[in-house]
PDB file of C-alpha atoms in Angstrom:
ATOM      1  CA  SER A 168     164.802 124.941 104.789  1.00 47.00           C
ATOM      2  CA  SER A 169     161.587 123.515 105.973  1.00 48.00           C
ATOM      3  CA  LEU A 170     160.489 121.980 101.838  1.00 50.00           C
ATOM      4  CA  SER A 171     163.502 119.705 101.856  1.00 49.00           C
ATOM      5  CA  ALA A 172     161.882 117.811 104.871  1.00 52.00           C
ATOM      6  CA  VAL A 173     158.908 117.539 103.470  1.00 53.00           C
ATOM      7  CA  ARG A 174     158.844 113.704 102.724  1.00 55.00           C
ATOM      8  CA  ALA A 175     157.631 111.716  99.692  1.00 56.00           C
ATOM      9  CA  PRO A 176     154.789 109.205 100.983  1.00 55.00           C
ATOM     10  CA  PRO A 177     155.320 106.021 101.563  1.00 53.00           C
ATOM     11  CA  PRO A 178     154.967 103.157  98.847  1.00 55.00           C
ATOM     12  CA  ALA A 179     151.160 101.192  98.825  1.00 50.00           C
ATOM     13  CA  SER A 180     151.197  98.307 100.900  1.00 48.00           C
ATOM     14  CA  PRO A 181     150.238  95.310  99.060  1.00 50.00           C
ATOM     15  CA  LEU A 182     147.265  94.651 101.123  1.00 48.00           C
ATOM     16  CA  PHE A 183     146.156  97.616 100.195  1.00 45.00           C
ATOM     17  CA  THR A 184     146.180  96.935  96.086  1.00 49.00           C
ATOM     18  CA  ALA A 185     142.956  96.898  94.004  1.00 46.00           C
ATOM     19  CA  SER A 186     143.038  95.048  91.266  1.00 50.00           C
ATOM     20  CA  PRO A 187     139.762  94.721  89.032  1.00 52.00           C
ATOM     21  CA  ALA A 188     138.864  91.379  90.249  1.00 50.00           C
ATOM     22  CA  MET A 189     138.969  93.010  94.306  1.00 49.00           C
ATOM     23  CA  ALA A 190     137.486  96.227  93.632  1.00 50.00           C
ATOM     24  CA  MET A 191     134.427  95.719  94.992  1.00 65.00           C
ATOM     25  CA  ASP A 192     132.465  93.448  92.715  1.00 74.00           C
ATOM     26  CA  PRO A 193     128.353  93.158  94.213  1.00 70.00           C
ATOM     27  CA  LYS A 194     128.400  89.594  92.679  1.00 76.00           C
ATOM     28  CA  MET A 195     131.299  88.461  94.743  1.00 77.00           C
ATOM     29  CA  LEU A 196     130.377  90.036  97.386  1.00 72.00           C
ATOM     30  CA  ALA A 197     127.267  88.754  97.160  1.00 72.00           C
ATOM     31  CA  LYS A 198     127.856  85.086  97.230  1.00 75.00           C
ATOM     32  CA  MET A 199     130.498  86.194 100.677  1.00 73.00           C
ATOM     33  CA  GLY A 200     126.894  86.458 102.073  1.00 70.00           C
ATOM     34  CA  ILE A 201     127.414  90.569 101.985  1.00 74.00           C
ATOM     35  CA  ASN A 202     124.253  92.677 101.728  1.00 74.00           C
ATOM     36  CA  VAL A 203     124.224  94.439  98.370  1.00 78.00           C
ATOM     37  CA  GLU A 204     120.592  95.183  97.560  1.00 84.00           C
ATOM     38  CA  THR A 205     119.257  98.825  97.935  1.00 88.00           C
ATOM     39  CA  PHE A 206     115.357  99.647  98.448  1.00 91.00           C
ATOM     40  CA  GLY A 207     113.735 103.053  98.642  1.00 88.00           C
ATOM     41  CA  ASP A 208     116.184 106.421  98.525  1.00 86.00           C
ATOM     42  CA  MET A 209     118.942 104.978 100.144  1.00 85.00           C
ATOM     43  CA  ASN A 210     118.400 108.565 102.849  1.00 84.00           C
ATOM     44  CA  ALA A 211     121.621 107.950 104.635  1.00 84.00           C
ATOM     45  CA  PHE A 212     119.709 109.315 108.084  1.00 83.00           C
ATOM     46  CA  GLY A 213     116.617 108.307 107.453  1.00 83.00           C
ATOM     47  CA  ASP A 214     116.273 104.543 105.690  1.00 87.00           C
ATOM     48  CA  PRO A 215     117.840 101.618 107.865  1.00 88.00           C
ATOM     49  CA  ASN A 216     120.717 100.229 107.085  1.00 87.00           C
ATOM     50  CA  TRP A 217     120.321  96.874 105.503  1.00 87.00           C
ATOM     51  CA  TYR A 218     118.001  99.889 102.787  1.00 89.00           C
ATOM     52  CA  GLN A 219     121.563 101.254 102.399  1.00 88.00           C
ATOM     53  CA  ALA A 220     123.476  97.489 101.254  1.00 83.00           C
ATOM     54  CA  PHE A 221     125.109  98.272 104.954  1.00 83.00           C
ATOM     55  CA  ASN A 222     125.605  94.518 105.829  1.00 76.00           C
ATOM     56  CA  ASN A 223     122.334  92.481 106.856  1.00 71.00           C
ATOM     57  CA  PRO A 224     122.538  90.368 110.246  1.00 71.00           C
ATOM     58  CA  GLY A 225     120.062  87.789 109.612  1.00 78.00           C
ATOM     59  CA  TYR A 226     117.482  88.601 110.307  1.00 87.00           C
ATOM     60  CA  TYR A 227     115.644  89.333 107.459  1.00 90.00           C
ATOM     61  CA  ASN A 228     114.287  87.063 104.822  1.00 91.00           C
ATOM     62  CA  LYS A 229     112.396  87.397 101.283  1.00 93.00           C
ATOM     63  CA  THR A 230     109.065  87.775 103.362  1.00 96.00           C
ATOM     64  CA  HIS A 231     110.711  90.642 104.809  1.00 95.00           C
ATOM     65  CA  LYS A 232     111.740  92.331 101.714  1.00 94.00           C
ATOM     66  CA  GLU A 233     108.296  91.680 100.264  1.00 96.00           C
ATOM     67  CA  LEU A 234     106.286  93.136 102.520  1.00 96.00           C
ATOM     68  CA  ARG A 235     108.271  95.895 103.058  1.00 96.00           C
ATOM     69  CA  ALA A 236     107.610  96.837  99.315  1.00 96.00           C
ATOM     70  CA  LYS A 237     103.996  96.053 100.340  1.00 96.00           C
ATOM     71  CA  VAL A 238     103.064  98.707 102.809  1.00 96.00           C
ATOM     72  CA  ARG A 239     105.818 101.319 100.801  1.00 96.00           C
ATOM     73  CA  ALA A 240     102.870 100.996  98.314  1.00 96.00           C
ATOM     74  CA  PHE A 241     100.414 101.128  99.856  1.00 96.00           C
ATOM     75  CA  VAL A 242     101.700 104.227 102.019  1.00 96.00           C
ATOM     76  CA  ASP A 243     102.738 106.320  98.435  1.00 96.00           C
ATOM     77  CA  GLU A 244      99.842 105.466  96.970  1.00 96.00           C
ATOM     78  CA  GLU A 245      97.169 105.166  99.808  1.00 95.00           C
ATOM     79  CA  VAL A 246      98.635 107.768 103.182  1.00 96.00           C
ATOM     80  CA  THR A 247     101.310 110.231 102.179  1.00 96.00           C
ATOM     81  CA  PRO A 248      98.687 112.199  99.220  1.00 96.00           C
ATOM     82  CA  ASN A 249      96.298 112.496 102.408  1.00 96.00           C
ATOM     83  CA  VAL A 250      97.602 113.142 105.574  1.00 94.00           C
ATOM     84  CA  PHE A 251      97.353 116.695 105.551  1.00 95.00           C
ATOM     85  CA  GLU A 252      93.770 116.753 104.969  1.00 95.00           C
ATOM     86  CA  TRP A 253      93.737 114.051 107.402  1.00 95.00           C
ATOM     87  CA  ASP A 254      95.154 116.370 109.789  1.00 93.00           C
ATOM     88  CA  GLU A 255      93.204 119.032 108.749  1.00 94.00           C
ATOM     89  CA  ALA A 256      90.130 117.306 109.298  1.00 94.00           C
ATOM     90  CA  GLY A 257      91.759 115.697 112.436  1.00 93.00           C
ATOM     91  CA  VAL A 258      90.115 112.616 111.733  1.00 93.00           C
ATOM     92  CA  ILE A 259      91.401 109.654 109.620  1.00 92.00           C
ATOM     93  CA  PRO A 260      88.802 107.816 107.751  1.00 92.00           C
ATOM     94  CA  GLN A 261      87.580 104.171 108.962  1.00 90.00           C
ATOM     95  CA  GLN A 262      88.130 102.811 105.676  1.00 91.00           C
ATOM     96  CA  VAL A 263      92.005 103.365 105.611  1.00 93.00           C
ATOM     97  CA  TYR A 264      92.176 101.083 108.802  1.00 91.00           C
ATOM     98  CA  GLN A 265      89.774  98.532 106.968  1.00 91.00           C
ATOM     99  CA  LYS A 266      92.497  98.792 104.520  1.00 91.00           C
ATOM    100  CA  ILE A 267      95.665  98.004 106.677  1.00 91.00           C
ATOM    101  CA  GLY A 268      93.256  95.208 108.433  1.00 88.00           C
ATOM    102  CA  ASP A 269      92.405  93.554 104.664  1.00 88.00           C
ATOM    103  CA  MET A 270      96.018  93.698 103.753  1.00 89.00           C
ATOM    104  CA  GLY A 271      96.606  91.354 106.921  1.00 86.00           C
ATOM    105  CA  LEU A 272      98.696  94.427 109.267  1.00 90.00           C
ATOM    106  CA  LEU A 273      96.534  94.976 111.873  1.00 93.00           C
ATOM    107  CA  PRO A 274      96.648  91.481 113.681  1.00 94.00           C
ATOM    108  CA  ILE A 275     100.653  91.993 112.994  1.00 94.00           C
ATOM    109  CA  SER A 276     101.135  95.342 114.568  1.00 92.00           C
ATOM    110  CA  VAL A 277      99.621  93.834 118.315  1.00 93.00           C
ATOM    111  CA  GLY A 278     102.456  91.714 118.759  1.00 90.00           C
ATOM    112  CA  ARG A 279     102.939  87.810 118.788  1.00 92.00           C
ATOM    113  CA  PRO A 280     102.132  85.080 117.693  1.00 93.00           C
ATOM    114  CA  TRP A 281      99.177  86.053 115.498  1.00 95.00           C
ATOM    115  CA  PRO A 282      96.311  86.005 116.704  1.00 96.00           C
ATOM    116  CA  LYS A 283      94.772  83.146 114.724  1.00 95.00           C
ATOM    117  CA  GLU A 284      91.937  82.219 116.643  1.00 96.00           C
ATOM    118  CA  PHE A 285      90.054  85.643 115.968  1.00 96.00           C
ATOM    119  CA  VAL A 286      91.477  86.601 112.773  1.00 94.00           C
ATOM    120  CA  GLY A 287      92.122  83.207 110.664  1.00 94.00           C
ATOM    121  CA  ASP A 288      95.222  82.542 109.015  1.00 94.00           C
ATOM    122  CA  CYS A 289      97.368  85.241 107.919  1.00 93.00           C
ATOM    123  CA  PRO A 290      96.725  86.501 104.335  1.00 92.00           C
ATOM    124  CA  LEU A 291     100.859  86.655 103.831  1.00 92.00           C
ATOM    125  CA  GLY A 292     101.043  83.335 103.767  1.00 93.00           C
ATOM    126  CA  TYR A 293     103.351  83.061 107.029  1.00 94.00           C
ATOM    127  CA  GLU A 294     103.866  83.313 110.660  1.00 95.00           C
ATOM    128  CA  PRO A 295     105.289  87.603 111.133  1.00 95.00           C
ATOM    129  CA  ASP A 296     108.100  87.818 113.432  1.00 95.00           C
ATOM    130  CA  TYR A 297     108.963  91.734 115.092  1.00 94.00           C
ATOM    131  CA  PHE A 298     110.583  92.704 112.359  1.00 94.00           C
ATOM    132  CA  HIS A 299     108.179  92.255 110.190  1.00 95.00           C
ATOM    133  CA  GLU A 300     106.289  94.489 112.290  1.00 94.00           C
ATOM    134  CA  LEU A 301     109.240  96.483 112.779  1.00 93.00           C
ATOM    135  CA  ILE A 302     109.103  96.975 108.638  1.00 94.00           C
ATOM    136  CA  MET A 303     105.580  98.004 108.723  1.00 94.00           C
ATOM    137  CA  PHE A 304     106.122 100.830 111.127  1.00 92.00           C
ATOM    138  CA  ASP A 305     108.883 101.918 109.394  1.00 92.00           C
ATOM    139  CA  GLU A 306     107.366 102.238 106.171  1.00 94.00           C
ATOM    140  CA  LEU A 307     104.058 103.634 107.520  1.00 93.00           C
ATOM    141  CA  ALA A 308     105.850 106.575 109.565  1.00 91.00           C
ATOM    142  CA  ARG A 309     107.747 107.269 106.200  1.00 91.00           C
ATOM    143  CA  CYS A 310     103.852 109.400 105.348  1.00 93.00           C
ATOM    144  CA  GLY A 311     105.538 111.970 107.982  1.00 91.00           C
ATOM    145  CA  SER A 312     102.828 112.316 109.285  1.00 92.00           C
ATOM    146  CA  GLY A 313     102.332 111.770 113.735  1.00 90.00           C
ATOM    147  CA  GLY A 314      98.174 111.955 114.009  1.00 92.00           C
ATOM    148  CA  PHE A 315      98.413 109.441 111.803  1.00 92.00           C
ATOM    149  CA  MET A 316     101.230 106.880 113.196  1.00 91.00           C
ATOM    150  CA  TRP A 317      99.579 108.357 116.502  1.00 88.00           C
ATOM    151  CA  GLY A 318      96.595 107.070 115.455  1.00 87.00           C
ATOM    152  CA  LEU A 319      97.375 103.431 114.540  1.00 84.00           C
ATOM    153  CA  ALA A 320     100.324 103.213 117.027  1.00 80.00           C
ATOM    154  CA  GLY A 321      98.652 105.509 119.876  1.00 82.00           C
ATOM    155  CA  GLY A 322      95.363 103.380 119.822  1.00 87.00           C
ATOM    156  CA  LEU A 323      94.624 100.223 118.715  1.00 90.00           C
ATOM    157  CA  VAL A 324      98.591  99.159 119.084  1.00 92.00           C
ATOM    158  CA  ILE A 325      98.792  99.547 122.910  1.00 94.00           C
ATOM    159  CA  GLY A 326      95.280  98.770 123.785  1.00 95.00           C
ATOM    160  CA  LEU A 327      94.125  96.166 122.212  1.00 97.00           C
ATOM    161  CA  PRO A 328      96.689  93.417 123.353  1.00 96.00           C
ATOM    162  CA  PRO A 329      96.022  93.631 127.229  1.00 97.00           C
ATOM    163  CA  VAL A 330      92.686  92.304 125.942  1.00 98.00           C
ATOM    164  CA  LEU A 331      94.102  89.892 123.329  1.00 97.00           C
ATOM    165  CA  LYS A 332      96.107  88.471 126.547  1.00 96.00           C
ATOM    166  CA  TRP A 333      94.537  88.580 129.233  1.00 97.00           C
ATOM    167  CA  ALA A 334      90.822  89.062 129.304  1.00 98.00           C
ATOM    168  CA  THR A 335      88.257  86.320 129.348  1.00 98.00           C
ATOM    169  CA  PRO A 336      87.855  84.146 126.510  1.00 97.00           C
ATOM    170  CA  GLU A 337      83.889  85.778 125.388  1.00 97.00           C
ATOM    171  CA  VAL A 338      85.385  89.162 126.277  1.00 98.00           C
ATOM    172  CA  LYS A 339      88.147  88.830 123.804  1.00 98.00           C
ATOM    173  CA  ALA A 340      85.730  86.254 121.238  1.00 97.00           C
ATOM    174  CA  ARG A 341      83.338  90.048 121.166  1.00 97.00           C
ATOM    175  CA  VAL A 342      86.217  92.756 121.109  1.00 98.00           C
ATOM    176  CA  VAL A 343      89.406  90.971 119.289  1.00 97.00           C
ATOM    177  CA  PRO A 344      87.235  90.516 115.714  1.00 96.00           C
ATOM    178  CA  GLU A 345      85.868  93.301 115.557  1.00 95.00           C
ATOM    179  CA  VAL A 346      88.650  95.565 115.996  1.00 96.00           C
ATOM    180  CA  LEU A 347      91.023  93.941 113.856  1.00 95.00           C
ATOM    181  CA  SER A 348      89.037  93.950 111.203  1.00 93.00           C
ATOM    182  CA  ALA A 349      88.622  97.745 112.387  1.00 92.00           C
ATOM    183  CA  LYS A 350      84.897  97.743 112.728  1.00 93.00           C
ATOM    184  CA  LYS A 351      85.315  98.557 116.327  1.00 95.00           C
ATOM    185  CA  VAL A 352      88.368 101.470 117.774  1.00 95.00           C
ATOM    186  CA  ILE A 353      89.792 100.833 120.931  1.00 96.00           C
ATOM    187  CA  CYS A 354      92.162 103.296 123.113  1.00 96.00           C
ATOM    188  CA  LEU A 355      94.549 102.385 126.355  1.00 96.00           C
ATOM    189  CA  ALA A 356      93.486 105.080 129.389  1.00 97.00           C
ATOM    190  CA  ILE A 357      96.222 105.064 131.598  1.00 95.00           C
ATOM    191  CA  THR A 358      97.357 108.949 132.017  1.00 95.00           C
ATOM    192  CA  GLU A 359      95.477 111.187 134.161  1.00 96.00           C
ATOM    193  CA  PRO A 360      95.361 114.361 135.563  1.00 93.00           C
ATOM    194  CA  THR A 361      97.998 113.876 138.444  1.00 87.00           C
ATOM    195  CA  ALA A 362      99.150 110.223 136.651  1.00 78.00           C
ATOM    196  CA  GLY A 363     100.684 110.486 133.676  1.00 76.00           C
ATOM    197  CA  SER A 364     104.375 108.474 134.340  1.00 75.00           C
ATOM    198  CA  ASP A 365     103.501 107.759 137.608  1.00 86.00           C
ATOM    199  CA  VAL A 366     101.211 104.961 137.029  1.00 90.00           C
ATOM    200  CA  ALA A 367     101.267 103.958 140.492  1.00 90.00           C
ATOM    201  CA  ASN A 368      99.612 106.953 142.107  1.00 90.00           C
ATOM    202  CA  LEU A 369      96.818 107.375 139.628  1.00 94.00           C
ATOM    203  CA  LYS A 370      93.566 108.400 141.321  1.00 95.00           C
ATOM    204  CA  THR A 371      90.554 106.549 138.994  1.00 97.00           C
ATOM    205  CA  THR A 372      88.541 104.525 141.495  1.00 97.00           C
ATOM    206  CA  ALA A 373      86.415 101.197 140.697  1.00 98.00           C
ATOM    207  CA  VAL A 374      84.353  99.816 143.528  1.00 98.00           C
ATOM    208  CA  LYS A 375      82.462  96.422 142.797  1.00 97.00           C
ATOM    209  CA  GLU A 376      79.228  96.231 144.212  1.00 97.00           C
ATOM    210  CA  GLY A 377      77.927  92.588 143.590  1.00 96.00           C
ATOM    211  CA  ASP A 378      78.743  90.990 139.631  1.00 97.00           C
ATOM    212  CA  HIS A 379      79.919  95.154 138.522  1.00 98.00           C
ATOM    213  CA  TYR A 380      82.296  97.783 139.093  1.00 98.00           C
ATOM    214  CA  ILE A 381      80.745 101.785 139.687  1.00 98.00           C
ATOM    215  CA  VAL A 382      84.039 103.187 137.959  1.00 98.00           C
ATOM    216  CA  ASN A 383      84.979 106.796 138.490  1.00 98.00           C
ATOM    217  CA  GLY A 384      87.679 109.092 137.408  1.00 97.00           C
ATOM    218  CA  GLU A 385      89.362 111.118 134.846  1.00 97.00           C
ATOM    219  CA  LYS A 386      91.711 110.227 131.729  1.00 97.00           C
ATOM    220  CA  LYS A 387      93.638 112.975 129.767  1.00 96.00           C
ATOM    221  CA  TRP A 388      96.084 112.491 126.516  1.00 95.00           C
ATOM    222  CA  ILE A 389      93.654 109.395 125.254  1.00 96.00           C
ATOM    223  CA  THR A 390      94.954 109.084 121.808  1.00 94.00           C
ATOM    224  CA  ASN A 391      91.918 107.913 119.691  1.00 94.00           C
ATOM    225  CA  GLY A 392      89.385 108.287 122.871  1.00 95.00           C
ATOM    226  CA  ILE A 393      87.646 110.794 120.675  1.00 95.00           C
ATOM    227  CA  PHE A 394      86.614 107.534 118.302  1.00 95.00           C
ATOM    228  CA  SER A 395      87.235 105.010 120.713  1.00 96.00           C
ATOM    229  CA  ASP A 396      84.979 102.154 121.055  1.00 97.00           C
ATOM    230  CA  TYR A 397      85.987 100.330 124.219  1.00 98.00           C
ATOM    231  CA  PHE A 398      88.417 101.682 126.245  1.00 98.00           C
ATOM    232  CA  THR A 399      91.200  99.431 128.307  1.00 98.00           C
ATOM    233  CA  VAL A 400      91.364 100.858 131.253  1.00 98.00           C
ATOM    234  CA  ALA A 401      93.439 101.482 134.396  1.00 97.00           C
ATOM    235  CA  VAL A 402      91.575 101.558 137.782  1.00 98.00           C
ATOM    236  CA  ARG A 403      92.340 101.691 141.551  1.00 97.00           C
ATOM    237  CA  THR A 404      91.011  98.577 143.259  1.00 97.00           C
ATOM    238  CA  GLY A 405      92.436  99.154 146.003  1.00 95.00           C
ATOM    239  CA  SER A 406      92.735 101.837 148.295  1.00 93.00           C
ATOM    240  CA  ALA A 407      95.918 104.370 147.561  1.00 89.00           C
ATOM    241  CA  LYS A 408      98.573 103.072 150.395  1.00 91.00           C
ATOM    242  CA  ASP A 409      98.505  99.985 148.043  1.00 93.00           C
ATOM    243  CA  GLY A 410     100.157 101.953 145.529  1.00 91.00           C
ATOM    244  CA  MET A 411     101.187  99.689 142.716  1.00 93.00           C
ATOM    245  CA  LYS A 412      99.670  97.275 144.329  1.00 95.00           C
ATOM    246  CA  GLY A 413      96.387  97.918 143.828  1.00 96.00           C
ATOM    247  CA  ILE A 414      96.065  98.987 139.907  1.00 97.00           C
ATOM    248  CA  SER A 415      93.565  96.657 137.528  1.00 98.00           C
ATOM    249  CA  LEU A 416      92.909  96.987 134.118  1.00 98.00           C
ATOM    250  CA  MET A 417      89.560  96.753 132.793  1.00 98.00           C
ATOM    251  CA  LEU A 418      87.616  97.173 129.592  1.00 98.00           C
ATOM    252  CA  ILE A 419      85.324  99.910 129.328  1.00 98.00           C
ATOM    253  CA  GLU A 420      82.431 100.705 126.544  1.00 98.00           C
ATOM    254  CA  LYS A 421      81.340 104.011 125.185  1.00 98.00           C
ATOM    255  CA  THR A 422      77.818 102.779 125.630  1.00 97.00           C
ATOM    256  CA  MET A 423      78.120 101.886 128.915  1.00 98.00           C
ATOM    257  CA  PRO A 424      76.164 105.494 130.935  1.00 98.00           C
ATOM    258  CA  GLY A 425      78.423 108.250 132.779  1.00 98.00           C
ATOM    259  CA  VAL A 426      81.117 107.726 129.523  1.00 98.00           C
ATOM    260  CA  ASN A 427      82.228 110.753 128.361  1.00 98.00           C
ATOM    261  CA  THR A 428      84.996 112.023 125.876  1.00 98.00           C
ATOM    262  CA  ARG A 429      85.825 115.358 124.590  1.00 97.00           C
ATOM    263  CA  LYS A 430      88.443 115.929 122.283  1.00 95.00           C
ATOM    264  CA  MET A 431      91.333 117.755 122.979  1.00 95.00           C
ATOM    265  CA  LYS A 432      93.107 121.047 120.924  1.00 92.00           C
ATOM    266  CA  CYS A 433      96.393 120.134 120.705  1.00 91.00           C
ATOM    267  CA  SER A 434      99.444 122.009 119.176  1.00 91.00           C
ATOM    268  CA  GLY A 435      99.512 119.437 116.493  1.00 89.00           C
ATOM    269  CA  VAL A 436      99.411 115.240 115.490  1.00 91.00           C
ATOM    270  CA  TRP A 437      94.867 116.699 115.349  1.00 93.00           C
ATOM    271  CA  SER A 438      93.888 113.785 113.422  1.00 93.00           C
ATOM    272  CA  SER A 439      95.586 111.181 116.470  1.00 92.00           C
ATOM    273  CA  GLY A 440      92.315 112.331 118.416  1.00 93.00           C
ATOM    274  CA  THR A 441      93.739 113.005 121.817  1.00 94.00           C
ATOM    275  CA  THR A 442      90.641 113.262 124.317  1.00 97.00           C
ATOM    276  CA  TYR A 443      89.891 114.222 127.618  1.00 97.00           C
ATOM    277  CA  VAL A 444      88.011 111.130 129.361  1.00 98.00           C
ATOM    278  CA  THR A 445      85.937 110.700 131.766  1.00 98.00           C
ATOM    279  CA  PHE A 446      83.963 108.047 134.134  1.00 98.00           C
ATOM    280  CA  ASP A 447      80.063 108.976 136.352  1.00 98.00           C
ATOM    281  CA  ASP A 448      79.074 106.343 138.588  1.00 98.00           C
ATOM    282  CA  VAL A 449      79.775 103.764 134.914  1.00 98.00           C
ATOM    283  CA  LYS A 450      78.504  99.996 135.812  1.00 98.00           C
ATOM    284  CA  VAL A 451      81.263  97.656 134.069  1.00 98.00           C
ATOM    285  CA  PRO A 452      80.299  94.032 135.076  1.00 98.00           C
ATOM    286  CA  ALA A 453      83.143  91.870 136.657  1.00 98.00           C
ATOM    287  CA  ALA A 454      83.217  90.442 133.657  1.00 98.00           C
ATOM    288  CA  ASN A 455      85.357  92.972 132.191  1.00 98.00           C
ATOM    289  CA  LEU A 456      88.002  92.786 134.549  1.00 98.00           C
ATOM    290  CA  ILE A 457      91.599  91.988 132.565  1.00 98.00           C
ATOM    291  CA  GLY A 458      93.045  89.550 134.294  1.00 97.00           C
ATOM    292  CA  LYS A 459      93.048  89.728 137.992  1.00 97.00           C
ATOM    293  CA  GLU A 460      91.711  92.505 140.536  1.00 97.00           C
ATOM    294  CA  ASN A 461      95.375  94.253 141.950  1.00 97.00           C
ATOM    295  CA  GLN A 462      97.103  92.669 139.393  1.00 96.00           C
ATOM    296  CA  GLY A 463      97.060  95.323 136.780  1.00 96.00           C
ATOM    297  CA  PHE A 464     100.000  97.268 137.081  1.00 95.00           C
ATOM    298  CA  LYS A 465     102.042  94.522 136.359  1.00 95.00           C
ATOM    299  CA  MET A 466      99.680  93.843 133.071  1.00 95.00           C
ATOM    300  CA  ILE A 467     100.277  97.593 132.622  1.00 94.00           C
ATOM    301  CA  MET A 468     104.263  97.861 132.180  1.00 93.00           C
ATOM    302  CA  ASN A 469     104.270  94.553 130.462  1.00 92.00           C
ATOM    303  CA  ASN A 470     102.093  96.204 127.138  1.00 92.00           C
ATOM    304  CA  PHE A 471     104.293  98.901 128.070  1.00 88.00           C
ATOM    305  CA  ASN A 472     107.585  96.517 126.700  1.00 88.00           C
ATOM    306  CA  HIS A 473     105.535  96.565 123.404  1.00 87.00           C
ATOM    307  CA  GLU A 474     103.752  99.844 123.346  1.00 85.00           C
ATOM    308  CA  ARG A 475     107.572 101.407 123.232  1.00 84.00           C
ATOM    309  CA  PHE A 476     108.514  99.316 120.588  1.00 84.00           C
ATOM    310  CA  ALA A 477     105.782 100.468 118.347  1.00 81.00           C
ATOM    311  CA  ILE A 478     105.935 104.229 119.125  1.00 75.00           C
ATOM    312  CA  CYS A 479     109.669 103.821 118.937  1.00 71.00           C
TER     313      CYS A 479
END
């Protein structure tokens, strides 16, 4: 019969016979260098694998774990209980950013190395690396608010690095300390009504007149723009036919006559302050040029690398 054809399963191979000594004892695995630590809720598809006792590839040490616990506590106590109210109000209180700055987290969020020249030694007691930054974003994101995360990652995180890297020493000294202490706000202004991903064809112009540029144009979907004191702006200093070779970056300040901001009504992320910005004959000092004239496209692409790392 068909039943007689059913064979008994073969005996277990000695290779896979478990004994009490080989029963995956955590202490034994730890001695072998295998990660056995867990952290938090261990959400299978939400938390990083190394939070769930998957093997740690060696990128994370004691300082990373300490930072993780510190940011987790801050988010649980200060952020998550309040994000709904902040979204409804359409603004994140500046005191929140100041607390993040006091913890030493704002300078971590703008890339490496630690900007000691502008903020002093890292209060955490070590030189942070990109994995510290990754952990910070991972833990902040647990609040579940796109508005809060965009308010940070879509503002200072992408708007300040070009200034920090390529602005003149005078501009750096004036802007960087204020932004990293959360006394002032900065944003990145690249996207236009007719040029989003197509950066090479943006239309906002900056015409050199003596020791100033005259800037005219529009920017759209600018995160944090309504709150910002400073705008890191992509402008066309060359002709339209120059394409990417005619793009420059410059720092425009909200106090300059001709700068106007209008908050956009969006379907979500309300507290991040998505903004429509117009520049109407704005007179910008040539000293506010970031890097070299017509070399802005390379700087924008370089900045996008860190921007994508933070936003993703």
